[in-house]
CSV table of C-alpha atoms in Angstrom, one decimal:
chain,number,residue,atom,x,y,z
S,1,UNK,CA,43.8,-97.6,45.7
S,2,UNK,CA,43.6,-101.2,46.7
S,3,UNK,CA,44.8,-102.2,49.9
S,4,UNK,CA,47.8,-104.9,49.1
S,5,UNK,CA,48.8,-105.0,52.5
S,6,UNK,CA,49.8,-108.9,53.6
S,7,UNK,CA,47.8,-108.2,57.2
S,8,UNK,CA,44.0,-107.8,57.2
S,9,UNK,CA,42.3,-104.6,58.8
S,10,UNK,CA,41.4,-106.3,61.9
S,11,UNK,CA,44.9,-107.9,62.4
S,12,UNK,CA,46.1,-104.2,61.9
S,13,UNK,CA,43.4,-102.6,64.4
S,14,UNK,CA,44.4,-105.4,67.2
S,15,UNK,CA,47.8,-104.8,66.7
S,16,UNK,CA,47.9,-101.1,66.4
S,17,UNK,CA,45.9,-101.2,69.9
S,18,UNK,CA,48.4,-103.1,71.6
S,19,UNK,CA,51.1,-100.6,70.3
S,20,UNK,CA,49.7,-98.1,71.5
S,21,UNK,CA,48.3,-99.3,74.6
S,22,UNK,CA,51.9,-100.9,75.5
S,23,UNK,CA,53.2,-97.7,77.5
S,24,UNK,CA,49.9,-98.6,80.1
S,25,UNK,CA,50.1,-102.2,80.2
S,26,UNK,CA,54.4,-102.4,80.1
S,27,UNK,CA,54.2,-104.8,77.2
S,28,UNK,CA,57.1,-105.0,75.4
S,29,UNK,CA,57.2,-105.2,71.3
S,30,UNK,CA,58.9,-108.6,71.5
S,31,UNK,CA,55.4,-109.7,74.3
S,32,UNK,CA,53.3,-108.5,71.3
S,33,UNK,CA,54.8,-110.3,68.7
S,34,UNK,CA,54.3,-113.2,70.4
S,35,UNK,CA,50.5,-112.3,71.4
S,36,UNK,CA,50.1,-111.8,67.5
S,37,UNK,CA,51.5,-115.1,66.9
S,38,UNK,CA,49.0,-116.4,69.3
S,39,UNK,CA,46.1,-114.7,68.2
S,40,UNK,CA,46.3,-114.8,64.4
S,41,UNK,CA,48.4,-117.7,63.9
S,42,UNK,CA,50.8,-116.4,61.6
S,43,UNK,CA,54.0,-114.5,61.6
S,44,UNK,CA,53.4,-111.1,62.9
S,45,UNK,CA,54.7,-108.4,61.0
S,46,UNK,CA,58.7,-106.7,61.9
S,47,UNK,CA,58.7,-104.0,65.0
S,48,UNK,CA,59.3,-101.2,62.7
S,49,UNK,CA,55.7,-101.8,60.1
S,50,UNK,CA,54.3,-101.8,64.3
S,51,UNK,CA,55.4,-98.9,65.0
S,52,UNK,CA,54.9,-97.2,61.8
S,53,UNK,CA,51.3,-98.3,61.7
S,54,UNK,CA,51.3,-96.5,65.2
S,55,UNK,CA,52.4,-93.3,63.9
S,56,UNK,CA,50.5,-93.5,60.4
S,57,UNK,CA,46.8,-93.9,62.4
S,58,UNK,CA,47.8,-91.0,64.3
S,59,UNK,CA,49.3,-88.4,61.7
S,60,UNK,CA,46.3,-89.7,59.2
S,61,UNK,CA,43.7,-91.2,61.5
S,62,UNK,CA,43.2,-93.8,58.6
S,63,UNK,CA,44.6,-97.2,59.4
S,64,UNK,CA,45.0,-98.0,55.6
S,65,UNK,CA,47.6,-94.7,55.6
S,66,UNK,CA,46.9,-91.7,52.7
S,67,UNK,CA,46.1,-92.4,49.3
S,68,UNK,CA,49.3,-93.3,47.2
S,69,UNK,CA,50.6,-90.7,44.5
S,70,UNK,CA,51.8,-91.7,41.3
S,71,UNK,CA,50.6,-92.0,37.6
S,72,UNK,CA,47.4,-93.9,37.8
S,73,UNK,CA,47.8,-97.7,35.7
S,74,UNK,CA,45.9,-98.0,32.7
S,75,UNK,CA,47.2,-100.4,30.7
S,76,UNK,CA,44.2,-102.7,31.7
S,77,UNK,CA,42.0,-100.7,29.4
S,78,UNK,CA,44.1,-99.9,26.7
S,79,UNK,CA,45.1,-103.8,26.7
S,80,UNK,CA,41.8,-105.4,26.6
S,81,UNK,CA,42.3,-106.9,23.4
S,82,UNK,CA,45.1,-109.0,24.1
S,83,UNK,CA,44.0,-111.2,26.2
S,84,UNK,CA,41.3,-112.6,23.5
S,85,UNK,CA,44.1,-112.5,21.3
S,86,UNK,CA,46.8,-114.9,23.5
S,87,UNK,CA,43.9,-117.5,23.4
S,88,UNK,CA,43.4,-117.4,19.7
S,89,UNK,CA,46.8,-117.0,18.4
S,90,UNK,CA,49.2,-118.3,21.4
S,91,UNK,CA,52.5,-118.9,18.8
S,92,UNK,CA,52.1,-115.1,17.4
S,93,UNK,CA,55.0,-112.7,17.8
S,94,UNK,CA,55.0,-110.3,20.3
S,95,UNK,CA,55.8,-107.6,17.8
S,96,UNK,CA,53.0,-108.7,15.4
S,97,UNK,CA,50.5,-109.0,18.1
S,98,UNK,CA,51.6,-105.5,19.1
S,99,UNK,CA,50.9,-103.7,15.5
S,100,UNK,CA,47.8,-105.6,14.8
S,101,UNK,CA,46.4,-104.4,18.6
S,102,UNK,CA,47.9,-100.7,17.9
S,103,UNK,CA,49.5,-101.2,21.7
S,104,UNK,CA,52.4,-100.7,22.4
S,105,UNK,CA,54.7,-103.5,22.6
S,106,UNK,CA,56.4,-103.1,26.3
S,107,UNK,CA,52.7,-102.1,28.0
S,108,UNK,CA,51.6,-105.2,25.9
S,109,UNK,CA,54.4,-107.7,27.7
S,110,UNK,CA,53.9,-105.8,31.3
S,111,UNK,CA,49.8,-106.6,30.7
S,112,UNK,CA,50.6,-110.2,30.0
S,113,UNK,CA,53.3,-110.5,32.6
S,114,UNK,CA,51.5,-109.0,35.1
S,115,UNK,CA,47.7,-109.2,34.9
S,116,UNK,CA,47.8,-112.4,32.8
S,117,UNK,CA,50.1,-114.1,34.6
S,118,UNK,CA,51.6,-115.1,30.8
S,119,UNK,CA,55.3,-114.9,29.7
S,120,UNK,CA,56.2,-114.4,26.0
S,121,UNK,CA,58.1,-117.4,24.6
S,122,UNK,CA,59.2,-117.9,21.3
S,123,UNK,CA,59.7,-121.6,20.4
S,124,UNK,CA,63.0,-123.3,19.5
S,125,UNK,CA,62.9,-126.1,16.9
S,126,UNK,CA,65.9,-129.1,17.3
S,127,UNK,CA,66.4,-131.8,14.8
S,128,UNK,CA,66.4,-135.0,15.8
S,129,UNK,CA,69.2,-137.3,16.3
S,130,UNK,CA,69.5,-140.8,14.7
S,131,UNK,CA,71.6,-144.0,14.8
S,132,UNK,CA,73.5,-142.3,11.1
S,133,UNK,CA,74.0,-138.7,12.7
S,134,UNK,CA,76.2,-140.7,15.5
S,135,UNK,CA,78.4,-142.3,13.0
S,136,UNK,CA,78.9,-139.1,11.1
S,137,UNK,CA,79.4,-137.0,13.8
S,138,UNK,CA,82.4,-139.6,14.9
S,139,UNK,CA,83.7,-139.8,11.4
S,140,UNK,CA,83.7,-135.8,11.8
S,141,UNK,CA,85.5,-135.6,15.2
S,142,UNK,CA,88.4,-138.3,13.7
């Protein structure tokens, strides 16, 4: 499982140290914010992820935590069509790109949504207005 975590390892390591090593040195969690904030430049993460990380290195002794459950994502294989497909044909339906691909049509939107970074759009068309519309459009209204 990839890590998604918005801290990087050592930020975790540093911080997970001074957690832990707080009931020695009387720091308090608000003194360790700070010290983050110093260190790493950035805003430190809430007192709770702290203390959680604290707990998680200790019941796993893994940093990164235990492997996630959970149905495994594989609509980057069954969808490796589509993306080919977007760059030929960007106007095709959704639905029609869907049948032709043999995907289905929600794991097709989530792929381009997600992975592609692509929303599905379906363009409207608007007639113009000109100088004779106005005048008809007034004769109309009266």
């Amino acid at each position: 499982m990839a890590d998604v975590s918005p801290f990087t390892l050592e930020e975790r390591i540093v911080t997970n140290t001074w957690v832990h090593e707080r009931k020695n040195t009387g720091d308090t969690l608000n003194k360790i914010t700070g010290k983050f904030r110093k260190r790493f430049n950035k805003d430190p993460p809430t007192r709770k992820t702290m203390s959680n990380w604290e707990s998680k290195l200790f019941e796993t002794g893994n940093i990164k935590g235990a492997p996630r459950s959970g149905r495994p994502i594989k609509r980057r294989k069954s969808c490796a069509g589509v993306k080919e497909s977007v760059i030929n044909s960007p106007l095709k339906p959704t639905r029609k790109r869907s049948a032709e691909l043999g995907i289905p049509r929600a794991t097709m939107q989530t792929f381009m949504k997600k992975d592609m970074e692509v929303k599905a759009w379906r363009p409207t068309f608007m007639n113009e207005l000109s100088d004779a519309d106005r005048e008809n459009r007034k004769l109309t209204c009266d």
